[in-house]
Tab-separated table of C-alpha atoms and ligand atoms in Angstrom:
chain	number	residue	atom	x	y	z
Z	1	UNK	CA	8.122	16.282	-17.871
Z	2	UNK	CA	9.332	17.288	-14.684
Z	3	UNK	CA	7.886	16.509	-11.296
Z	4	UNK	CA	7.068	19.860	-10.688
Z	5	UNK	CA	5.221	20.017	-14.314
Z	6	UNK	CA	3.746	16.978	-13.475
Z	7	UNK	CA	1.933	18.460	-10.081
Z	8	UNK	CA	1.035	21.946	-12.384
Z	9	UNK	CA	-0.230	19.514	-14.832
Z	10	UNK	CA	-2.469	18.219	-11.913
Z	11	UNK	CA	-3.507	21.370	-10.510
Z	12	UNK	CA	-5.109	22.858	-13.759
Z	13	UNK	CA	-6.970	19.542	-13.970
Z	14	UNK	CA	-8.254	20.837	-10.534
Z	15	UNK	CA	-6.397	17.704	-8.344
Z	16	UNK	CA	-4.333	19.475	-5.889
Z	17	UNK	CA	-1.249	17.570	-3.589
Z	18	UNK	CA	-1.914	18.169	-0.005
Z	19	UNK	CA	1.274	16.788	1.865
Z	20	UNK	CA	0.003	16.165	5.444
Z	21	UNK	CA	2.737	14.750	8.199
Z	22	UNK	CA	3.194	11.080	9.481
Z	23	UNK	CA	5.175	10.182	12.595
Z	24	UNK	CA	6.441	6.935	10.563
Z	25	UNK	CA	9.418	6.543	9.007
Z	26	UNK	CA	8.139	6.996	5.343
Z	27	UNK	CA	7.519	11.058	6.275
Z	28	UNK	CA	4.850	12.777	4.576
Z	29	UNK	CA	1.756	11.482	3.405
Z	30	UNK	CA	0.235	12.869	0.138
Z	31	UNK	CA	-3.707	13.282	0.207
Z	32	UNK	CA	-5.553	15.190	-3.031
Z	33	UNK	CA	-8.090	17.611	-3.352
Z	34	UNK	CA	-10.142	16.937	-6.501
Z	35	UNK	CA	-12.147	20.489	-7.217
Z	36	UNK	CA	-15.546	19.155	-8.448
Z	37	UNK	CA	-19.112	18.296	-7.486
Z	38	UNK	CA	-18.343	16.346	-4.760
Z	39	UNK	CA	-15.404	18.215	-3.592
Z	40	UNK	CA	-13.321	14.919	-2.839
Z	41	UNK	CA	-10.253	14.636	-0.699
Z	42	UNK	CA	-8.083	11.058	-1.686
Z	43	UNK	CA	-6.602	10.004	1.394
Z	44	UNK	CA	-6.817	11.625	5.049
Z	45	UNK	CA	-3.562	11.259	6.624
Z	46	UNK	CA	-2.785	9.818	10.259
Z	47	UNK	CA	-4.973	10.242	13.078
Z	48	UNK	CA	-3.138	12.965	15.110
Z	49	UNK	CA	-3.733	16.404	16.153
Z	50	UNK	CA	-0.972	17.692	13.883
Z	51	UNK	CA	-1.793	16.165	10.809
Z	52	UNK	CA	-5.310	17.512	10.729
Z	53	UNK	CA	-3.958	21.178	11.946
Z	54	UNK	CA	-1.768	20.841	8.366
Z	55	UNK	CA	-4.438	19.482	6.416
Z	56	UNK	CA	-7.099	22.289	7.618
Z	57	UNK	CA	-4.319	24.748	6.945
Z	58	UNK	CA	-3.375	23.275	3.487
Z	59	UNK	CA	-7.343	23.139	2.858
Z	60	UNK	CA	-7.628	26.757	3.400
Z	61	UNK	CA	-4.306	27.782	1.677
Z	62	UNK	CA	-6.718	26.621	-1.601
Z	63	UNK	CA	-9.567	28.541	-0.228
Z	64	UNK	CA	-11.739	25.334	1.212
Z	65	UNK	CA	-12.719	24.554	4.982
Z	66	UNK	CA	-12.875	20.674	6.283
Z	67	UNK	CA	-16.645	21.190	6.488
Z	68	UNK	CA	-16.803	21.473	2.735
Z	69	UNK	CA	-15.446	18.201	2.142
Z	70	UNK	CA	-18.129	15.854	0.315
Z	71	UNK	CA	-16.717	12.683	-0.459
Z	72	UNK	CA	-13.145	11.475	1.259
Z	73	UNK	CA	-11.914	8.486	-1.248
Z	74	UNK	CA	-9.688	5.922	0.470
Z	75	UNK	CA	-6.961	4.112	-1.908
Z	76	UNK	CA	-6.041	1.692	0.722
Z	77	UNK	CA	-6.185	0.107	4.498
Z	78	UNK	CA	-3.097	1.407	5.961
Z	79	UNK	CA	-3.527	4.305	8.498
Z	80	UNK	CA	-1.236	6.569	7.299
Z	81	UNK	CA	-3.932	7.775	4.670
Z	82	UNK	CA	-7.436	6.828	6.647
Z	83	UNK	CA	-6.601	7.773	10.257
Z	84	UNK	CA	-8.695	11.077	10.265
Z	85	UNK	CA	-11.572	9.298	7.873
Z	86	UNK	CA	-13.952	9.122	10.875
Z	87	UNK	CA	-13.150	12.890	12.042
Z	88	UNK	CA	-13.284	14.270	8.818
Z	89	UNK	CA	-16.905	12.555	7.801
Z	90	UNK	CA	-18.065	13.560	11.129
Z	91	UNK	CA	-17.512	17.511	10.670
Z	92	UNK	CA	-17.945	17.842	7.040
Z	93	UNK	CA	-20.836	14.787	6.689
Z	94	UNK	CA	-18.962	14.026	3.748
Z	95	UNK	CA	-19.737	10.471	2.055
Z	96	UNK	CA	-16.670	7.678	2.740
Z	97	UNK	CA	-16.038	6.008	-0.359
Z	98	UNK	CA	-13.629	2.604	-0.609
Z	99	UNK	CA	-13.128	-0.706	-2.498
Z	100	UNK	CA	-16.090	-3.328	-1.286
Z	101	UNK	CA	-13.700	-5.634	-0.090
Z	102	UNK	CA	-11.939	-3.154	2.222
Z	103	UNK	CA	-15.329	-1.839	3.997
Z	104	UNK	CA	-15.677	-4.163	6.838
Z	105	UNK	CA	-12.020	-3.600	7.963
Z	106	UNK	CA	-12.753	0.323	7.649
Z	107	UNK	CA	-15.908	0.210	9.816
Z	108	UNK	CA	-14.693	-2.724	12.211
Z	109	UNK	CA	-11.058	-1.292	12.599
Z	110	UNK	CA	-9.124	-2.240	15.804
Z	111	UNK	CA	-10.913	-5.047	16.017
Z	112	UNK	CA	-9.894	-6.459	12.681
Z	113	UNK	CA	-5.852	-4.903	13.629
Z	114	UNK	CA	-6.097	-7.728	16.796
Z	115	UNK	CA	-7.024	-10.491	14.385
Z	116	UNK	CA	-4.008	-9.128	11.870
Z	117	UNK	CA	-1.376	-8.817	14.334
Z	118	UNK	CA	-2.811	-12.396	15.528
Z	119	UNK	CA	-2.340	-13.864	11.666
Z	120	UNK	CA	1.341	-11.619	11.610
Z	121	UNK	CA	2.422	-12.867	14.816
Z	122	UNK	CA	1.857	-16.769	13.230
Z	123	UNK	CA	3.601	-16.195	10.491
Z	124	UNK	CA	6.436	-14.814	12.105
Z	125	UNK	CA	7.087	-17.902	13.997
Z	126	UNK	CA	6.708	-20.373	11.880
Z	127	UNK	CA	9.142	-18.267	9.186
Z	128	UNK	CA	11.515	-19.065	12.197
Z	129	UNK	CA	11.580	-14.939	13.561
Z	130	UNK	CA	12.445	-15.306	17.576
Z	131	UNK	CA	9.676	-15.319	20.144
Z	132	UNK	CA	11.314	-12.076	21.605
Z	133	UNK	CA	11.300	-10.089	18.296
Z	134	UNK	CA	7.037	-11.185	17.907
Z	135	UNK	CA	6.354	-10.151	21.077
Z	136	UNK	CA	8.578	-6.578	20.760
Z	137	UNK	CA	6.840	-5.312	17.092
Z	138	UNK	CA	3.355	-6.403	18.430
Z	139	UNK	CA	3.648	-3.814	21.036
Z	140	UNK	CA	5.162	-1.032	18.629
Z	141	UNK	CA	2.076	-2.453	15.985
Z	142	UNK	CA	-0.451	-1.879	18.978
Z	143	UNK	CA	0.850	1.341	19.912
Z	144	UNK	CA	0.255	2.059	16.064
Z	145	UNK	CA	-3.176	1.521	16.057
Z	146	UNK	CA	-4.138	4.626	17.766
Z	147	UNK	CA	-3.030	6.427	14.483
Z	148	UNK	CA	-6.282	4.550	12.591
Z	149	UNK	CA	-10.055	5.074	12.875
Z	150	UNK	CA	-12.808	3.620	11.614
Z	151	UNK	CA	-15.547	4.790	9.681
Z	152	UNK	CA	-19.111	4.110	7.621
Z	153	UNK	CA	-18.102	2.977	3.962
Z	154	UNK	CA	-21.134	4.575	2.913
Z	155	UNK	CA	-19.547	4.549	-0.881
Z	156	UNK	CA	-18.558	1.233	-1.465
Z	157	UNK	CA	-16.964	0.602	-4.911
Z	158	UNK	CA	-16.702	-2.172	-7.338
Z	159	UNK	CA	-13.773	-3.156	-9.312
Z	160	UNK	CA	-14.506	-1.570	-12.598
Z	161	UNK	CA	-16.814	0.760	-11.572
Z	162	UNK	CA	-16.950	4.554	-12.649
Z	163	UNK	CA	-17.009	7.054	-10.058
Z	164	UNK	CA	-18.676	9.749	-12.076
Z	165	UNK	CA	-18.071	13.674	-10.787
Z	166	UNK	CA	-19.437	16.745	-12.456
Z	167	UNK	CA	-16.534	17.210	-14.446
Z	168	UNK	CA	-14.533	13.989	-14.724
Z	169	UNK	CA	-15.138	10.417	-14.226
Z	170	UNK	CA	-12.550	8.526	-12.778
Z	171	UNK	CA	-12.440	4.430	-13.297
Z	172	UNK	CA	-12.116	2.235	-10.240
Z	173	UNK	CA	-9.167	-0.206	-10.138
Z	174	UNK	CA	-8.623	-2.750	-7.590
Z	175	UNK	CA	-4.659	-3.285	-8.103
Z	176	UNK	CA	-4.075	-5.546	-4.641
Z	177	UNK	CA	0.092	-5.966	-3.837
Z	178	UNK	CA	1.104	-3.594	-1.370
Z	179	UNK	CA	-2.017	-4.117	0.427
Z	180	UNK	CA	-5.076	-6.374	-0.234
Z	181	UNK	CA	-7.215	-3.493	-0.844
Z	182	UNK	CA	-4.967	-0.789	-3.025
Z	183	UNK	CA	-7.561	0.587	-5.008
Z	184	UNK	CA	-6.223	2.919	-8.268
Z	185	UNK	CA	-8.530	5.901	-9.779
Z	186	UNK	CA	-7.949	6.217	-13.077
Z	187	UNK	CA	-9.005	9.569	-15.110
Z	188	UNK	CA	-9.074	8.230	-18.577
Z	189	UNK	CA	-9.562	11.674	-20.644
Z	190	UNK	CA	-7.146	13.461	-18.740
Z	191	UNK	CA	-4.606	10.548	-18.451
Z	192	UNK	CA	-4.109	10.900	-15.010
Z	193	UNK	CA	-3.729	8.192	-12.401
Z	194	UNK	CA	-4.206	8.359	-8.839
Z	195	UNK	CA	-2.205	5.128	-7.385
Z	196	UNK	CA	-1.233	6.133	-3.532
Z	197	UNK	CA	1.143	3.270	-2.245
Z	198	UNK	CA	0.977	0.890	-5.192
Z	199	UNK	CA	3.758	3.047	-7.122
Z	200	UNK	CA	5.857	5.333	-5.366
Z	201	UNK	CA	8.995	6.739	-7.207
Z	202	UNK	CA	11.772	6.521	-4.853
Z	203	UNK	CA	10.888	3.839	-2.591
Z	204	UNK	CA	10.312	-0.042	-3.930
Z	205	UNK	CA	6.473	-0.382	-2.545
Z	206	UNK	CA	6.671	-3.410	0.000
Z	207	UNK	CA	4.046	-6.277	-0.820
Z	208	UNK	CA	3.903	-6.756	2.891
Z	209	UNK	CA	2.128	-10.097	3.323
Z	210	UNK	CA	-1.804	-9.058	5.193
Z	211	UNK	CA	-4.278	-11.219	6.215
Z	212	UNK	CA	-6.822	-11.981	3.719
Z	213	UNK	CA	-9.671	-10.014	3.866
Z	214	UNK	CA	-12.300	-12.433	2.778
Z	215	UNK	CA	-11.941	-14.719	6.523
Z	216	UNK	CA	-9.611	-17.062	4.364
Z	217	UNK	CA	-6.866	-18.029	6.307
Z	218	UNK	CA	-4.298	-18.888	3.277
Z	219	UNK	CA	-1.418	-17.035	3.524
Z	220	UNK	CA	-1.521	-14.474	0.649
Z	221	UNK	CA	0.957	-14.460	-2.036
Z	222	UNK	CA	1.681	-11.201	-2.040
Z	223	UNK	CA	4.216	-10.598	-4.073
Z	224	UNK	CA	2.977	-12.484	-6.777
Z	225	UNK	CA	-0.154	-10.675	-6.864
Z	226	UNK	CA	1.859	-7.138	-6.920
Z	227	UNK	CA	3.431	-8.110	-9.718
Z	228	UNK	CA	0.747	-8.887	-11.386
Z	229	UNK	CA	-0.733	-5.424	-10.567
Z	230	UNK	CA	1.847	-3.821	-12.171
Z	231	UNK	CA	2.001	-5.440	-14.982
Z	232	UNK	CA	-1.524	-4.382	-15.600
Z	233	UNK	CA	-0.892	-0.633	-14.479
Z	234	UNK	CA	2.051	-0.726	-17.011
Z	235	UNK	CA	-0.528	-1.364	-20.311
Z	236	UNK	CA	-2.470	2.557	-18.974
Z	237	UNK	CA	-1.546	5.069	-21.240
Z	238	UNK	CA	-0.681	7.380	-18.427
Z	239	UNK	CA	0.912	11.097	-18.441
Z	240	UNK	CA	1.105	11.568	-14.598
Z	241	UNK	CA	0.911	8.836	-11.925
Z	242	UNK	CA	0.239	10.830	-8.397
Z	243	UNK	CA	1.653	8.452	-5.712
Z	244	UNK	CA	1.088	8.457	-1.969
Z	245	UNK	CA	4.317	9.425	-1.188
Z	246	UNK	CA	6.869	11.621	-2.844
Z	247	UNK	CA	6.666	12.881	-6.580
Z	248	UNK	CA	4.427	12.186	-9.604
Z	249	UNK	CA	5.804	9.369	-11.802
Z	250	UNK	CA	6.100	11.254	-15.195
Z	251	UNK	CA	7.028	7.606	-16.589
Z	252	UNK	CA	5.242	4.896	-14.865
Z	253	UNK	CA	6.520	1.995	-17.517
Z	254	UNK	CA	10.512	2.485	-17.232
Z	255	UNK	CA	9.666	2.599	-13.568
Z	256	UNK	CA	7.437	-0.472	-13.229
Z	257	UNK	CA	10.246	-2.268	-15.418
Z	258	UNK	CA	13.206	-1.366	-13.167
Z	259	UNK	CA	10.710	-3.125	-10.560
Z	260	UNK	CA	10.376	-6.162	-12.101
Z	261	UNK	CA	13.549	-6.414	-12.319
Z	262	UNK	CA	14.805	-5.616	-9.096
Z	263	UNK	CA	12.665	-8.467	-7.986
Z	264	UNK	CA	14.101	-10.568	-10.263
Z	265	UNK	CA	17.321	-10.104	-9.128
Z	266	UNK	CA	16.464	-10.339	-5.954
Z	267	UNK	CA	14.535	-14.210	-6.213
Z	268	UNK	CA	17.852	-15.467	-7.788
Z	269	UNK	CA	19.941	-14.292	-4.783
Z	270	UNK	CA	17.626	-15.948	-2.797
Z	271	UNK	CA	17.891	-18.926	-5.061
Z	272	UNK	CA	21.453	-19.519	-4.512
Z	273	UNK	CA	20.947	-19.252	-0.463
Z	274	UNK	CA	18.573	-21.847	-1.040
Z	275	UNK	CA	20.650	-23.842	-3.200
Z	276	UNK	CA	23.442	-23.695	-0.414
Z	277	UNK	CA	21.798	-25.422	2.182
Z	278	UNK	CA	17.706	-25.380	3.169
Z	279	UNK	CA	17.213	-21.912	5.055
Z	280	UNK	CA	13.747	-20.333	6.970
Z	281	UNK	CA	12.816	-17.048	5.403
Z	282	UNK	CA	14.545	-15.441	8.805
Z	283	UNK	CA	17.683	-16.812	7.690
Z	284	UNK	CA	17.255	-15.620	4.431
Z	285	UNK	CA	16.796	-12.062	5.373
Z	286	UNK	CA	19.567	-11.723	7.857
Z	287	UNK	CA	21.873	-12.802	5.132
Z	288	UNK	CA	20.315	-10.184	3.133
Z	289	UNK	CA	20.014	-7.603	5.152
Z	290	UNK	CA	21.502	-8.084	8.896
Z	291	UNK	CA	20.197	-6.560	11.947
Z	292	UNK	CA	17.130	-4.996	9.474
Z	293	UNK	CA	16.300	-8.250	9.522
Z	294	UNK	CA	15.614	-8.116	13.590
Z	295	UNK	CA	13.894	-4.612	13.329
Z	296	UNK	CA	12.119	-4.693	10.193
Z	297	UNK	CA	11.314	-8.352	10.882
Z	298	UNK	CA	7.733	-8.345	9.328
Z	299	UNK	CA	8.534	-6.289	6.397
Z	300	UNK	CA	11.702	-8.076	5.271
Z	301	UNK	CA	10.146	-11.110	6.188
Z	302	UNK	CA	7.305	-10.464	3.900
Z	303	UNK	CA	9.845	-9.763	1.121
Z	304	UNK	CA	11.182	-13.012	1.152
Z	305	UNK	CA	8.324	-14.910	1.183
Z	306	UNK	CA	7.298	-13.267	-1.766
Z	307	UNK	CA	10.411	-14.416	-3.699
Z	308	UNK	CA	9.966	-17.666	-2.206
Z	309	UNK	CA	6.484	-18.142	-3.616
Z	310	UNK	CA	7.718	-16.825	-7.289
Z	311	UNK	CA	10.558	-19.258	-6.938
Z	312	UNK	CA	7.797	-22.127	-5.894
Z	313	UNK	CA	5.370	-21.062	-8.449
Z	314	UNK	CA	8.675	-21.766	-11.259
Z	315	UNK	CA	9.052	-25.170	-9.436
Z	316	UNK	CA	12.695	-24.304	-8.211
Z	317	UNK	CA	12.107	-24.276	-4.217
Z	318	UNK	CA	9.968	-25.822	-2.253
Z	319	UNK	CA	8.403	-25.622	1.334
Z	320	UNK	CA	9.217	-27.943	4.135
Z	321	UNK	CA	7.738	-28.099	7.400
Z	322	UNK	CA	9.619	-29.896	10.696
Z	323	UNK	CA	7.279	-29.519	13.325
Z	324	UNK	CA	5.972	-25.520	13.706
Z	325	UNK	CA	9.282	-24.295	11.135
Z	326	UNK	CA	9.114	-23.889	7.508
Z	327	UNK	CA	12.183	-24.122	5.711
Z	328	UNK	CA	12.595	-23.937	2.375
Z	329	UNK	CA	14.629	-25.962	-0.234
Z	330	UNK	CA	15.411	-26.238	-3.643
Z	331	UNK	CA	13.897	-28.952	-5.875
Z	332	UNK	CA	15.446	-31.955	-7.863
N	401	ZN	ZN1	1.499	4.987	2.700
């Protein structure tokens, strides 16, 4: 099946792409209409004036109006896809539906951002990331936030739970990895998966490390968990997978596979730059990918602690702290 098969395959199942504009690096977002009783709309897009011009104008293009809107589903915390959540249940009224454990973030956001940028900033130095660097991306994070909103989770969701429409009934799935709340909607009669960030065909999803959202103040092993996710989105029998980015998945397993091993590969090339001589995860991600390293600090950073805790959980490195730094070394 071909992507374009896969998205007619959609639309006659009445789940329509909207691709509404970002001004971040990963382009255009992909919301979806679901035709039904409510008429539901996955995903927002970013907070901006142009993104909701392209939405409204994508929404009438199908013969709908923003005020129609009855339920807006939210697949994760990241404010590319819930920025216009608060203007869009303000002028339609429409419910707000997202996982349980994501609702206080939703309806507390900015306040909850300081406290992550606070747990991100941490983290940063004591992975051994230069004062100057922390300082620099918590200004570009803070001039993010204006891109977010917040909103009443009036439809909070359980793990598990079925989200039943006039015509379909789509299964709740908390798959955590790329974010602590990705949340996956799973038609099982039609075989068709909504999965926003948590699979996305031609970019490897980053488990970028967040801070917990139950108050704990472990640092989340991120990576780990993702994987974990996967594995248990590989075992659905699905047709299409529509992503939050880019172009259905027509075949989710071969593509969850090539991710597992990509990270495989990756942990043993970190293995051997452990094996060298004891390294911080800063060190570690300059060697693996240079300056990126200095301006993708957080997200690269994120990868490598994620390899480091597989490698840990195997018993092959270990963690050692001198003063503030964490290094990490091999074992034995
Ligand atoms: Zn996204």
């Amino acid at each position: 099946m071909t992507p374009e098969e896969a998205l007619e395959l959609a639309r006659s199942a009445g789940i329509h792409r909207l691709r509404i504009p970002t001004p971040f690096a990963v382009g255009r977002v992909n919301c979806y209409l679901i035709e039904d009783r409510p008429l539901t709309l996955v995903d927002t897009g970013p907070n901006s004036g142009k993104s909701l011009d392209e939405l409204e104008r994508q929404l009438s293009g199908l013969g709908h109006s923003l005020e129609q809107i009855e339920l807006v589903i939210l697949t994760h915390q990241h404010i590319d896809h819930l920025g216009l959540v608060e203007v869009i249940a303000g002028r339609s009224g429409a419910d707000v539906a997202a996982i349980d454990v994501v609702a206080p973030f939703v309806e507390n956001f900015g306040e909850d951002i300081e406290a992550d940028d606070r747990f991100a900033a941490g983290l940063m130095l004591s992975h051994g990331i230069p004062e100057d660097v922390v300082i620099a991306l918590r200004s570009v994070s803070r001039s993010f936030r204006a891109w977010g909103a917040r909103a009443k989770v009036t439809r909070p969701l359980r793990d598990g739970e079925e989200l039943a429409m006039q015509e379909r009934t789509l299964e709740v799935q908390h798959r955590p990895g790329h974010s602590p709340s990705d949340t996956l909607f799973w038609d099982s009669e039609r075989e068709i998966l909504i999965a926003a960030d948590h699979l996305i065909a031609h970019i490897s999803s980053n488990p970028l490390i967040s801070r917990p959202l139950d108050g704990s103040t472990d640092r989340p092993k991120a990576l780990m968990t993702y994987m974990q996710s996967m594995r248990r989105t590989r075992e659905l029998p699905a047709r299409i997978v529509l992503p939050g980015h880019g172009e259905p998945i027509t075949d989710h397993r071969s593509l969850i596979d090539e991710r597992l091993e990509l990270h495989r590969r990756r942990a043993e090339k970190i293995l051997h730059l452990i094996e060298e001589r004891p390294r911080t995860a800063y060190e570690i991600a300059q060697e693996l990918w240079g300056n990126v390293a200095v301006t993708q600090a957080f997200l690269t950073l994120s990868e490598v602690i994620g390899h480091v805790d597989v490698l840990d959980a195997e018993g092959q490195v270990r963690e050692v702290a001198n003063g503030d730094l964490i290094r990490f070394e091999t074992v034995g």
